Coordinates of C-alpha atoms in Angstrom, one line a residue:
Chain A
M1 CA 25.8 4.9 19.5
A2 CA 22.6 4.8 17.5
Q3 CA 23.0 8.3 16.0
N4 CA 26.6 7.6 15.5
T5 CA 25.9 4.5 13.4
F6 CA 23.7 6.4 11.1
Y7 CA 26.1 9.3 10.8
L8 CA 29.2 7.0 10.3
F9 CA 27.7 5.0 7.5
A10 CA 26.3 8.1 5.8
R11 CA 29.7 9.8 6.0
R12 CA 31.5 6.7 4.7
E13 CA 29.1 6.5 1.8
W14 CA 29.6 10.1 0.9
Q15 CA 33.3 9.8 1.1
L16 CA 33.2 6.8 -1.3
L17 CA 30.8 8.5 -3.7
F18 CA 32.7 11.8 -3.9
R19 CA 35.9 9.9 -4.5
N20 CA 34.5 8.6 -7.7
T21 CA 32.8 11.5 -9.3
S22 CA 32.2 9.9 -12.7
A23 CA 30.0 7.2 -11.1
L24 CA 28.2 10.0 -9.3
V25 CA 27.1 11.7 -12.4
Q26 CA 26.3 8.6 -14.3
P27 CA 22.7 8.2 -13.1
L28 CA 22.1 11.9 -13.7
C29 CA 23.3 11.7 -17.3
F30 CA 21.3 8.6 -17.8
F31 CA 18.2 10.4 -16.5
I32 CA 18.7 13.3 -18.8
I33 CA 19.4 11.2 -21.9
I34 CA 16.3 9.0 -21.4
A35 CA 14.1 12.0 -20.8
L36 CA 15.5 13.7 -23.9
M37 CA 14.9 10.7 -26.1
F38 CA 11.1 11.0 -25.8
P39 CA 10.8 14.4 -27.6
L40 CA 12.9 12.9 -30.4
S41 CA 10.7 9.8 -30.8
L42 CA 7.4 11.7 -30.7
P43 CA 5.6 13.9 -33.3
A44 CA 6.9 17.4 -33.0
E45 CA 4.0 18.9 -31.1
N46 CA 4.8 21.1 -28.1
E47 CA 1.4 20.5 -26.6
L48 CA 1.9 16.8 -26.5
L49 CA 5.3 17.2 -24.8
T50 CA 3.7 19.4 -22.2
R51 CA 1.0 16.9 -21.5
I52 CA 3.3 13.8 -21.2
G53 CA 6.3 15.6 -19.8
G54 CA 5.6 14.8 -16.1
G55 CA 5.2 11.1 -16.8
V56 CA 8.3 10.9 -19.0
I57 CA 10.4 12.6 -16.3
W58 CA 9.0 10.2 -13.7
V59 CA 9.8 7.1 -15.8
S60 CA 13.3 8.4 -16.4
A61 CA 13.8 9.0 -12.7
V62 CA 12.7 5.5 -11.9
L63 CA 15.0 4.0 -14.5
A64 CA 17.9 6.2 -13.3
T65 CA 17.4 5.2 -9.7
L66 CA 17.4 1.5 -10.8
L67 CA 20.8 2.1 -12.5
G68 CA 22.2 3.6 -9.4
L69 CA 20.9 0.8 -7.2
E70 CA 22.9 -1.9 -9.0
S71 CA 26.2 -0.7 -7.6
M72 CA 24.9 0.2 -4.2
F73 CA 26.4 -2.8 -2.3
R74 CA 28.6 -4.2 -5.0
S75 CA 32.0 -2.7 -4.0
D76 CA 31.2 -3.3 -0.3
Y77 CA 30.6 -6.9 -1.1
H78 CA 33.8 -7.3 -3.1
D79 CA 36.1 -5.6 -0.7
G80 CA 34.6 -7.5 2.2
A81 CA 33.2 -4.6 4.1
L82 CA 29.7 -6.1 4.0
E83 CA 30.8 -9.1 6.0
Q84 CA 32.4 -6.9 8.6
W85 CA 29.1 -5.0 9.0
L86 CA 27.2 -8.2 9.5
I87 CA 29.4 -9.3 12.4
S88 CA 29.8 -5.9 13.9
P89 CA 27.8 -5.1 17.1
R90 CA 26.3 -2.0 15.5
S91 CA 22.6 -2.1 14.4
L92 CA 22.6 -3.2 10.8
P93 CA 19.2 -1.7 9.9
L94 CA 20.3 1.7 11.2
A95 CA 23.6 1.5 9.4
M96 CA 21.7 0.6 6.2
L97 CA 19.4 3.6 6.7
G98 CA 22.4 5.8 6.8
K99 CA 23.9 4.3 3.8
V100 CA 20.7 4.5 1.8
F101 CA 20.2 8.1 2.9
A102 CA 23.7 9.1 1.6
H103 CA 23.1 7.1 -1.6
W104 CA 19.8 8.8 -2.1
S105 CA 21.3 12.3 -1.6
C106 CA 23.6 11.6 -4.5
T107 CA 21.1 10.0 -6.9
G108 CA 17.4 10.7 -6.1
L109 CA 18.0 14.2 -4.7
L110 CA 20.2 15.1 -7.6
L111 CA 17.5 13.9 -10.0
A112 CA 14.9 15.9 -8.2
L113 CA 17.0 19.0 -8.4
F114 CA 17.7 18.6 -12.1
A115 CA 14.1 17.7 -13.0
P116 CA 12.9 21.3 -13.1
L117 CA 15.5 22.1 -15.7
L118 CA 14.2 19.2 -17.8
C119 CA 10.7 20.4 -17.3
M120 CA 11.5 23.7 -19.0
T121 CA 12.7 21.8 -22.1
F122 CA 9.3 20.1 -22.1
R123 CA 7.6 23.5 -21.6
I124 CA 5.8 22.4 -18.5
P125 CA 4.1 25.3 -16.7
P126 CA 5.8 26.5 -13.4
D127 CA 3.0 25.3 -11.1
Q128 CA 3.3 21.8 -12.5
I129 CA 7.1 21.9 -12.2
W130 CA 6.7 22.7 -8.5
V131 CA 4.4 19.8 -8.0
L132 CA 6.7 17.5 -9.9
F133 CA 9.6 18.6 -7.8
L134 CA 7.7 18.0 -4.6
G135 CA 6.6 14.5 -5.8
L136 CA 10.2 13.6 -6.7
M137 CA 11.4 14.8 -3.3
L138 CA 8.9 12.6 -1.6
G139 CA 9.0 9.6 -4.0
T140 CA 12.7 9.1 -4.7
P141 CA 13.7 8.3 -1.1
S142 CA 11.0 5.5 -1.2
L143 CA 12.5 4.3 -4.5
S144 CA 16.0 4.1 -3.0
L145 CA 14.7 2.4 0.1
I146 CA 12.6 -0.2 -1.6
G147 CA 15.2 -0.7 -4.3
A148 CA 18.0 -1.3 -1.7
I149 CA 16.1 -4.4 -0.7
G150 CA 16.4 -5.8 -4.2
A151 CA 20.0 -4.6 -4.4
A152 CA 20.8 -6.5 -1.2
L153 CA 19.1 -9.6 -2.5
T154 CA 21.0 -9.7 -5.7
V155 CA 24.4 -8.4 -4.6
T156 CA 26.1 -11.8 -4.7
L157 CA 24.9 -12.7 -8.1
H158 CA 27.1 -12.2 -11.1
R159 CA 24.5 -10.9 -13.4
G160 CA 22.1 -9.5 -10.9
G161 CA 21.2 -6.4 -13.0
V162 CA 18.3 -7.8 -15.0
L163 CA 17.0 -9.7 -12.0
L164 CA 17.1 -6.6 -9.9
A165 CA 15.0 -4.8 -12.6
I166 CA 12.5 -7.7 -12.7
I167 CA 11.9 -7.9 -9.0
I168 CA 12.0 -4.2 -8.2
L169 CA 10.3 -2.4 -11.1
P170 CA 6.8 -3.9 -10.3
L171 CA 7.2 -2.6 -6.7
F172 CA 8.0 0.9 -8.0
I173 CA 4.7 1.1 -9.7
P174 CA 2.6 2.8 -6.9
I175 CA 5.2 5.5 -6.5
L176 CA 5.2 6.1 -10.2
I177 CA 1.4 6.2 -10.4
F178 CA 1.0 8.7 -7.5
G179 CA 4.0 10.8 -8.5
A180 CA 3.0 11.2 -12.2
G181 CA -0.6 11.4 -11.2
M182 CA 0.1 14.5 -9.1
V183 CA 1.4 16.3 -12.2
T184 CA -1.7 15.2 -14.2
Q185 CA -4.0 16.4 -11.5
Q186 CA -2.3 19.7 -11.3
A187 CA -2.6 20.1 -15.1
I188 CA -6.4 19.5 -15.0
G189 CA -6.7 21.8 -12.0
G190 CA -7.6 19.1 -9.5
S191 CA -6.4 18.7 -5.9
T192 CA -3.0 17.0 -5.5
A193 CA -3.5 16.4 -1.8
S194 CA -4.5 12.7 -2.0
Q195 CA -1.4 11.7 -4.0
L196 CA 0.8 13.8 -1.8
Y197 CA -0.5 12.0 1.2
A198 CA -0.2 8.6 -0.5
L199 CA 3.5 9.3 -1.4
A200 CA 4.2 10.5 2.1
A201 CA 2.5 7.4 3.6
I202 CA 4.6 5.2 1.3
L203 CA 7.7 7.0 2.4
V204 CA 6.9 6.6 6.1
L205 CA 6.2 2.9 5.5
A206 CA 9.5 2.5 3.5
L207 CA 11.5 4.4 6.1
T208 CA 10.2 2.2 9.0
L209 CA 10.2 -1.2 7.3
S210 CA 12.8 -1.4 4.6
P211 CA 15.9 -1.0 6.8
F212 CA 14.9 -4.2 8.5
A213 CA 14.2 -5.9 5.1
I214 CA 17.6 -4.7 3.7
A215 CA 19.4 -6.0 6.8
A216 CA 17.5 -9.4 6.5
A217 CA 18.3 -9.6 2.8
L218 CA 22.0 -9.0 3.4
R219 CA 22.0 -11.6 6.2
T220 CA 20.3 -14.0 3.8
T221 CA 22.5 -13.7 0.8
I222 CA 25.9 -13.3 2.5
N223 CA 27.1 -16.3 4.4
Chain B
M1 CA -13.6 -24.1 33.9
N2 CA -11.1 -26.9 34.2
L3 CA -13.0 -28.7 31.4
I4 CA -12.7 -25.8 29.1
N5 CA -9.1 -25.4 29.9
A6 CA -8.4 -29.1 29.3
F7 CA -10.3 -28.8 26.0
F8 CA -8.3 -25.9 24.7
S9 CA -5.0 -27.3 25.9
S10 CA -5.7 -30.6 24.2
I11 CA -6.6 -28.7 21.0
W12 CA -3.4 -26.6 21.3
G13 CA -1.5 -29.8 21.9
F14 CA -3.0 -31.4 18.8
L15 CA -2.2 -28.3 16.6
N16 CA 1.3 -28.1 18.0
R17 CA 1.9 -31.8 17.3
S18 CA 0.5 -31.7 13.8
F19 CA 2.5 -28.5 13.1
H20 CA 5.7 -30.2 14.1
R21 CA 4.8 -33.3 12.2
L22 CA 4.1 -31.3 9.1
G23 CA 7.5 -29.7 9.6
S24 CA 9.4 -32.9 9.0
P25 CA 9.7 -33.9 5.4
R26 CA 9.1 -37.6 6.2
E27 CA 6.0 -37.0 8.2
F28 CA 4.8 -34.7 5.5
F29 CA 5.2 -37.5 3.0
K30 CA 3.2 -39.8 5.2
I31 CA 0.3 -37.3 5.7
S32 CA 0.3 -36.4 2.0
N33 CA -0.1 -40.1 1.1
Y34 CA -3.6 -39.8 2.3
A35 CA -4.3 -36.1 1.6
T36 CA -3.2 -36.0 -2.0
P37 CA -5.8 -38.4 -3.4
I38 CA -8.5 -36.8 -1.3
F39 CA -7.7 -33.4 -2.7
G40 CA -7.7 -34.8 -6.2
L41 CA -11.0 -36.5 -5.7
L42 CA -12.6 -33.4 -4.3
F43 CA -11.3 -31.3 -7.2
T44 CA -12.7 -33.7 -9.7
V45 CA -16.1 -33.9 -8.1
L46 CA -16.6 -30.2 -7.4
T47 CA -15.2 -28.9 -10.6
G48 CA -16.9 -31.5 -12.7
Y49 CA -20.3 -30.8 -11.1
G50 CA -19.6 -27.0 -11.2
A51 CA -18.7 -27.1 -14.9
Y52 CA -21.8 -29.2 -15.6
L53 CA -24.0 -26.7 -13.8
G54 CA -22.2 -23.7 -15.3
L55 CA -22.3 -24.9 -18.9
F56 CA -25.6 -26.8 -19.1
V57 CA -27.9 -25.8 -16.3
A58 CA -27.3 -22.1 -15.6
P59 CA -29.4 -19.8 -17.7
A60 CA -27.9 -17.3 -20.2
D61 CA -27.4 -13.8 -18.8
Y62 CA -30.1 -11.3 -20.0
Q63 CA -27.4 -8.8 -20.9
Q64 CA -24.3 -10.7 -21.9
G65 CA -25.9 -13.9 -23.3
D66 CA -23.8 -17.0 -23.0
S67 CA -20.5 -15.1 -23.0
Y68 CA -20.8 -14.6 -19.2
R69 CA -20.0 -18.3 -18.8
I70 CA -16.4 -17.3 -18.9
I71 CA -17.0 -16.1 -15.3
F72 CA -16.9 -19.7 -14.1
V73 CA -13.3 -20.1 -15.0
H74 CA -12.2 -16.4 -14.8
V75 CA -13.3 -15.6 -11.2
P76 CA -12.0 -18.8 -9.6
S77 CA -8.6 -18.2 -11.3
A78 CA -8.5 -14.6 -10.1
W79 CA -9.4 -15.6 -6.6
L80 CA -6.7 -18.3 -6.6
S81 CA -4.1 -15.9 -7.9
L82 CA -4.5 -13.9 -4.7
F83 CA -5.2 -16.8 -2.4
I84 CA -2.0 -18.6 -3.5
Y85 CA 0.0 -15.4 -2.9
M86 CA -1.3 -15.2 0.6
V87 CA -0.5 -18.9 1.3
M88 CA 3.0 -18.4 -0.2
A89 CA 3.7 -15.3 1.9
T90 CA 2.4 -17.0 5.1
A91 CA 4.5 -20.1 4.4
S92 CA 7.5 -17.8 3.8
A93 CA 7.0 -16.0 7.1
I94 CA 6.6 -19.4 8.9
G95 CA 9.8 -20.6 7.2
L96 CA 11.8 -17.6 8.1
I97 CA 10.6 -17.3 11.7
W98 CA 10.6 -21.0 12.7
R99 CA 13.3 -22.2 10.2
M100 CA 10.8 -24.8 9.0
K101 CA 12.0 -26.7 5.9
M102 CA 8.5 -27.7 4.8
A103 CA 7.2 -24.1 4.9
F104 CA 9.8 -23.1 2.3
V105 CA 8.8 -26.1 0.2
V106 CA 5.2 -25.0 0.3
A107 CA 6.1 -21.4 -0.6
I108 CA 8.3 -22.4 -3.5
C109 CA 5.9 -25.0 -4.9
S110 CA 3.1 -22.5 -4.7
A111 CA 4.7 -19.8 -6.9
P112 CA 4.4 -21.4 -10.3
I113 CA 0.9 -22.5 -9.6
G114 CA 0.0 -19.0 -8.6
A115 CA 1.6 -17.6 -11.7
A116 CA -0.3 -20.1 -13.8
F117 CA -3.6 -19.0 -12.3
T118 CA -2.7 -15.3 -12.6
F119 CA -2.0 -15.9 -16.3
L120 CA -5.3 -17.7 -16.7
A121 CA -7.2 -14.9 -15.0
L122 CA -5.6 -12.4 -17.4
V123 CA -6.2 -14.4 -20.5
T124 CA -9.8 -15.4 -19.7
G125 CA -10.5 -11.8 -18.6
S126 CA -9.2 -10.6 -22.0
L127 CA -11.3 -13.3 -23.8
W128 CA -14.3 -12.0 -21.9
G129 CA -13.5 -8.4 -22.5
A130 CA -13.2 -8.9 -26.3
P131 CA -17.0 -9.4 -27.0
I132 CA -18.3 -7.4 -24.0
W133 CA -16.1 -4.3 -24.0
G134 CA -15.2 -4.6 -27.6
T135 CA -11.5 -4.7 -26.9
W136 CA -8.9 -7.4 -25.9
W137 CA -7.2 -5.2 -23.4
E138 CA -8.6 -2.5 -21.3
W139 CA -6.5 -0.5 -18.8
D140 CA -9.0 -1.6 -16.2
A141 CA -7.8 -1.6 -12.6
R142 CA -8.3 -5.3 -12.0
L143 CA -6.7 -6.4 -15.3
T144 CA -3.7 -4.1 -14.7
S145 CA -3.0 -5.1 -11.2
E146 CA -3.4 -8.7 -12.1
L147 CA -0.7 -8.2 -14.8
I148 CA 1.6 -6.6 -12.2
L149 CA 0.9 -9.5 -9.8
L150 CA 2.1 -11.8 -12.6
F151 CA 5.4 -9.9 -12.8
V152 CA 5.7 -10.1 -9.0
Y153 CA 5.3 -13.9 -9.2
W154 CA 7.9 -14.1 -11.9
G155 CA 10.3 -12.0 -9.9
I156 CA 9.9 -14.3 -6.9
M157 CA 10.5 -17.4 -9.0
A158 CA 13.5 -15.7 -10.7
V159 CA 15.1 -14.9 -7.4
Y160 CA 14.7 -18.6 -6.3
Y161 CA 16.3 -19.9 -9.4
A162 CA 19.1 -17.3 -9.4
F163 CA 20.8 -18.8 -6.4
D164 CA 22.8 -22.0 -6.5
E165 CA 22.6 -22.7 -2.8
R166 CA 19.2 -24.0 -1.8
Q167 CA 19.1 -22.4 1.7
T168 CA 20.0 -18.9 0.3
A169 CA 17.6 -19.3 -2.5
E170 CA 14.6 -20.2 -0.4
R171 CA 15.3 -17.5 2.2
A172 CA 15.8 -14.8 -0.4
M173 CA 12.6 -15.9 -2.2
A174 CA 10.6 -15.9 1.1
L175 CA 11.9 -12.4 2.0
L176 CA 10.8 -11.1 -1.4
A177 CA 7.4 -12.7 -1.0
I178 CA 6.9 -11.0 2.4
V179 CA 8.0 -7.6 1.0
G180 CA 5.5 -8.2 -1.8
V181 CA 2.7 -8.7 0.8
V182 CA 3.2 -5.2 2.0
I183 CA 3.4 -3.7 -1.5
V184 CA 0.8 -5.7 -3.5
P185 CA -2.2 -4.1 -1.8
I186 CA -0.6 -0.6 -2.3
I187 CA -0.2 -1.5 -6.0
H188 CA -3.8 -2.6 -6.2
Y189 CA -5.1 0.6 -4.6
S190 CA -2.8 2.9 -6.7
V191 CA -3.9 1.2 -9.9
E192 CA -7.5 1.4 -8.9
W193 CA -7.2 5.1 -8.2
W194 CA -5.3 5.7 -11.4
S195 CA -7.9 3.8 -13.6
S196 CA -10.8 5.7 -12.0
L197 CA -9.1 8.9 -13.1
H198 CA -8.6 7.6 -16.6
Q199 CA -11.8 5.9 -17.4
G200 CA -14.6 7.8 -15.8
A201 CA -17.0 4.9 -15.4
T202 CA -15.8 1.5 -14.1
V203 CA -16.5 -1.5 -16.2
F204 CA -17.7 -3.7 -13.4
R205 CA -20.6 -2.2 -11.4
D206 CA -20.1 -2.3 -7.7
G207 CA -23.1 -3.6 -6.0
G208 CA -24.9 -4.5 -9.2
P209 CA -27.9 -6.8 -9.3
A210 CA -27.3 -9.8 -7.1
M211 CA -26.3 -13.0 -8.9
P212 CA -29.1 -15.6 -9.0
A213 CA -28.4 -18.9 -7.2
S214 CA -28.4 -20.8 -10.5
M215 CA -25.3 -18.9 -11.5
L216 CA -23.8 -18.4 -8.0
T217 CA -23.8 -22.2 -7.1
P218 CA -21.6 -23.2 -10.1
L219 CA -19.3 -20.3 -9.5
L220 CA -18.8 -21.3 -5.9
L221 CA -18.4 -24.9 -6.8
M222 CA -15.8 -24.1 -9.4
A223 CA -13.9 -21.8 -7.0
L224 CA -13.8 -24.5 -4.3
G225 CA -12.8 -27.1 -6.9
F226 CA -10.0 -24.9 -8.2
T227 CA -8.8 -24.4 -4.6
F228 CA -8.6 -28.2 -4.1
F229 CA -6.8 -28.4 -7.4
Y230 CA -4.2 -26.0 -6.1
G231 CA -3.9 -28.1 -3.0
Y232 CA -3.6 -31.2 -5.1
V233 CA -0.9 -30.0 -7.4
L234 CA 0.8 -28.3 -4.4
F235 CA 1.0 -31.7 -2.7
L236 CA 2.3 -33.4 -5.9
R237 CA 5.0 -30.7 -6.4
A238 CA 6.0 -30.6 -2.7
R239 CA 6.4 -34.4 -2.7
N240 CA 8.6 -34.1 -5.7
M241 CA 10.7 -31.5 -4.0
V242 CA 11.0 -33.5 -0.8
L243 CA 12.1 -36.6 -2.9
D244 CA 14.6 -34.4 -4.7
Q245 CA 16.0 -32.8 -1.6
E246 CA 16.1 -36.0 0.5
R247 CA 17.3 -38.2 -2.2
K248 CA 20.4 -39.2 -0.1
S249 CA 18.3 -40.3 2.9
R250 CA 17.5 -43.8 3.7
W251 CA 13.7 -43.5 3.8
V252 CA 13.5 -42.0 0.3
R253 CA 15.6 -44.9 -1.1
E254 CA 13.4 -47.5 0.6
L255 CA 10.3 -45.7 -0.6
V256 CA 11.5 -45.5 -4.2
K257 CA 12.6 -49.2 -4.2
S258 CA 9.3 -50.3 -2.8
S259 CA 7.3 -48.2 -5.2
R260 CA 9.2 -49.9 -8.1
A261 CA 8.6 -53.3 -6.6
T262 CA 4.8 -52.7 -6.4
G263 CA 4.7 -50.7 -9.6
E264 CA 2.9 -47.9 -7.9
A265 CA 2.6 -44.6 -9.7
Q266 CA 3.3 -42.5 -6.7
Chain C
M1 CA -30.8 -30.4 -25.5
N2 CA -29.6 -29.2 -28.9
W3 CA -25.9 -29.9 -29.2
S4 CA -25.1 -27.6 -32.0
E5 CA -26.8 -24.8 -30.2
F6 CA -24.9 -25.7 -27.1
F7 CA -21.6 -25.5 -28.9
A8 CA -22.5 -22.2 -30.5
M9 CA -22.9 -20.6 -27.1
G10 CA -25.2 -17.9 -28.4
G11 CA -22.6 -16.7 -30.9
Y12 CA -19.9 -16.4 -28.3
A13 CA -18.5 -19.9 -29.0
F14 CA -14.9 -18.8 -29.8
Y15 CA -14.6 -16.7 -26.6
V16 CA -16.3 -19.2 -24.2
W17 CA -14.6 -22.3 -25.5
S18 CA -11.1 -20.8 -25.8
A19 CA -11.4 -19.5 -22.2
W20 CA -12.6 -22.9 -20.9
G21 CA -10.2 -24.8 -23.1
L22 CA -7.2 -22.8 -22.1
T23 CA -8.1 -23.3 -18.5
A24 CA -8.3 -27.0 -19.0
V25 CA -4.9 -27.0 -20.8
V26 CA -3.2 -25.1 -18.1
L27 CA -4.6 -27.3 -15.3
A28 CA -3.7 -30.4 -17.3
Y29 CA -0.2 -29.0 -17.8
L30 CA 0.3 -28.4 -14.1
F31 CA -0.8 -31.9 -13.3
T32 CA 1.2 -33.6 -16.0
Q33 CA 4.3 -31.7 -15.2
A34 CA 4.2 -32.7 -11.6
K35 CA 3.6 -36.3 -12.5
L36 CA 6.4 -36.4 -15.1
R37 CA 8.8 -34.8 -12.6
N38 CA 7.9 -37.4 -10.1
A39 CA 8.8 -40.2 -12.5
K40 CA 12.0 -38.5 -13.5
I41 CA 13.2 -38.0 -9.9
K42 CA 12.4 -41.6 -9.0
A43 CA 14.3 -42.9 -12.0
Q44 CA 17.3 -40.8 -11.1
I45 CA 17.2 -42.1 -7.5
L46 CA 16.9 -45.7 -8.7
R47 CA 19.8 -45.2 -11.1
Q48 CA 21.9 -43.8 -8.3
I49 CA 21.1 -46.8 -6.1
E50 CA 22.0 -49.2 -8.8
R51 CA 25.2 -47.4 -9.6
E52 CA 26.2 -47.4 -5.9
S53 CA 25.5 -51.1 -5.6
L54 CA 27.6 -51.7 -8.6
V55 CA 30.5 -49.7 -7.1
D56 CA 29.9 -51.7 -3.9
H57 CA 30.2 -55.0 -5.7
S58 CA 33.2 -54.1 -7.7
A59 CA 34.9 -52.7 -4.7
R60 CA 34.3 -56.0 -2.8
A61 CA 35.5 -57.9 -5.9
T62 CA 38.8 -56.0 -6.1
N63 CA 39.2 -56.4 -2.3
K64 CA 38.9 -60.2 -2.7
E65 CA 41.3 -60.3 -5.6
S66 CA 43.9 -58.2 -3.8
G67 CA 43.4 -60.4 -0.8
N68 CA 43.9 -63.6 -2.8
S69 CA 47.1 -62.5 -4.6

């Protein structure tokens, strides 16, 4: 039943996400647009873009994840599915893990896969693109998991979007620092191992703890 | 053996009883009747004496001159910004686990005080940095993580005020405070790592020359005094919150009536 | 003790006194806010008690009237 719960909730989420393809590409479009606004707002120097590109893409990824989080539980709340989950005998943390996994595969994973393309427009060298991709693959699941706690806390509020940003963005900072730091280290020829380990450690922590926090948050806000 | 056993069981019994007594708003009110003025008095005495020693008695620093006297308000504020967070998170956990009303009250009343001290630590740090580093803001690890801590405090307070229903609000806020306890240390270390990469040399020396007693004594007095100030204002705020929440109850009405009759301030 | 020298703080007067002053202001604000809130809540509760006793009296009065008539 345990495996089943994870699979069931992931499958349900995928079905819902693929039914509404426009919502699926929204975070991705947002990601690309934000990243492309930076070259337009900066002096036209290719060197500068190459240097700050990694950081810009990371900030865009964090903001795009945030955008995707807002709708994570909203429709489930409005159609009453959330309340059914709370009273069902299935393990809520495991169910939420499945849901977040599916959600991540349609936001964070997509962003990570598209990031190399953006990197080329910033003229980032291939070795750094590889490092950035690796960082995003390790970092975006943590973003989704931690962000889901905030999404669960604010799901019942009418204007939860700004509140979600205020409570979640400070918590995203370590991931941003290590992820963008990896690219910088690679650029100056240093070792990226420590940041990689830090990102992996945060991911392990998020994987083990946040499903319980998400479940607790849902139980708190939905009566 | 029996004696030791009896000793510990009586201590445990005492702790258990006082824990349960503190859990009831009415009992809390009774206890705080005595505790609040004591905390206020200790704050006044300790901070007053500490400020006197720090401003008049402690000698000027041989490198920073008199500007270092900001340390006597800066370091206690920074220490309290972390201490209050720990109290808030512990109270939140107690509230969520044992469903204790008063624990939530302590957690919620702590948040604005913690935010105020975080703000003070930031501004006094900036005021200290201006003459010594030559800049109002430095992307120093401590300043940066203190700034992030301020945002975490704001987030926690914003969550509390976003909900209409009190029970939901306090539990949501407590949950966020506990999540923050896991993440705040990670934030601190990540920022420290990041700033060491950016700056090369750290502004504060680790293990620098030991502080002479003439400077250390006022610093400790001020830190202790500020901690009692936190306790004092926490009691005041918690009492207000209990009055507000229990305004329908008989004992609060009796209390308010009698306080009007005697013209008491509290 | 030379007072003007003391207030000059070795040339750092602005920084030292604004740091200490701001701390004093914030602590005073925390204290005053708690005290004012206390007075406000108590006034609210008193008003509520008075209002309720008024309602009580008038209710009793109307009861009597209706009983008399």
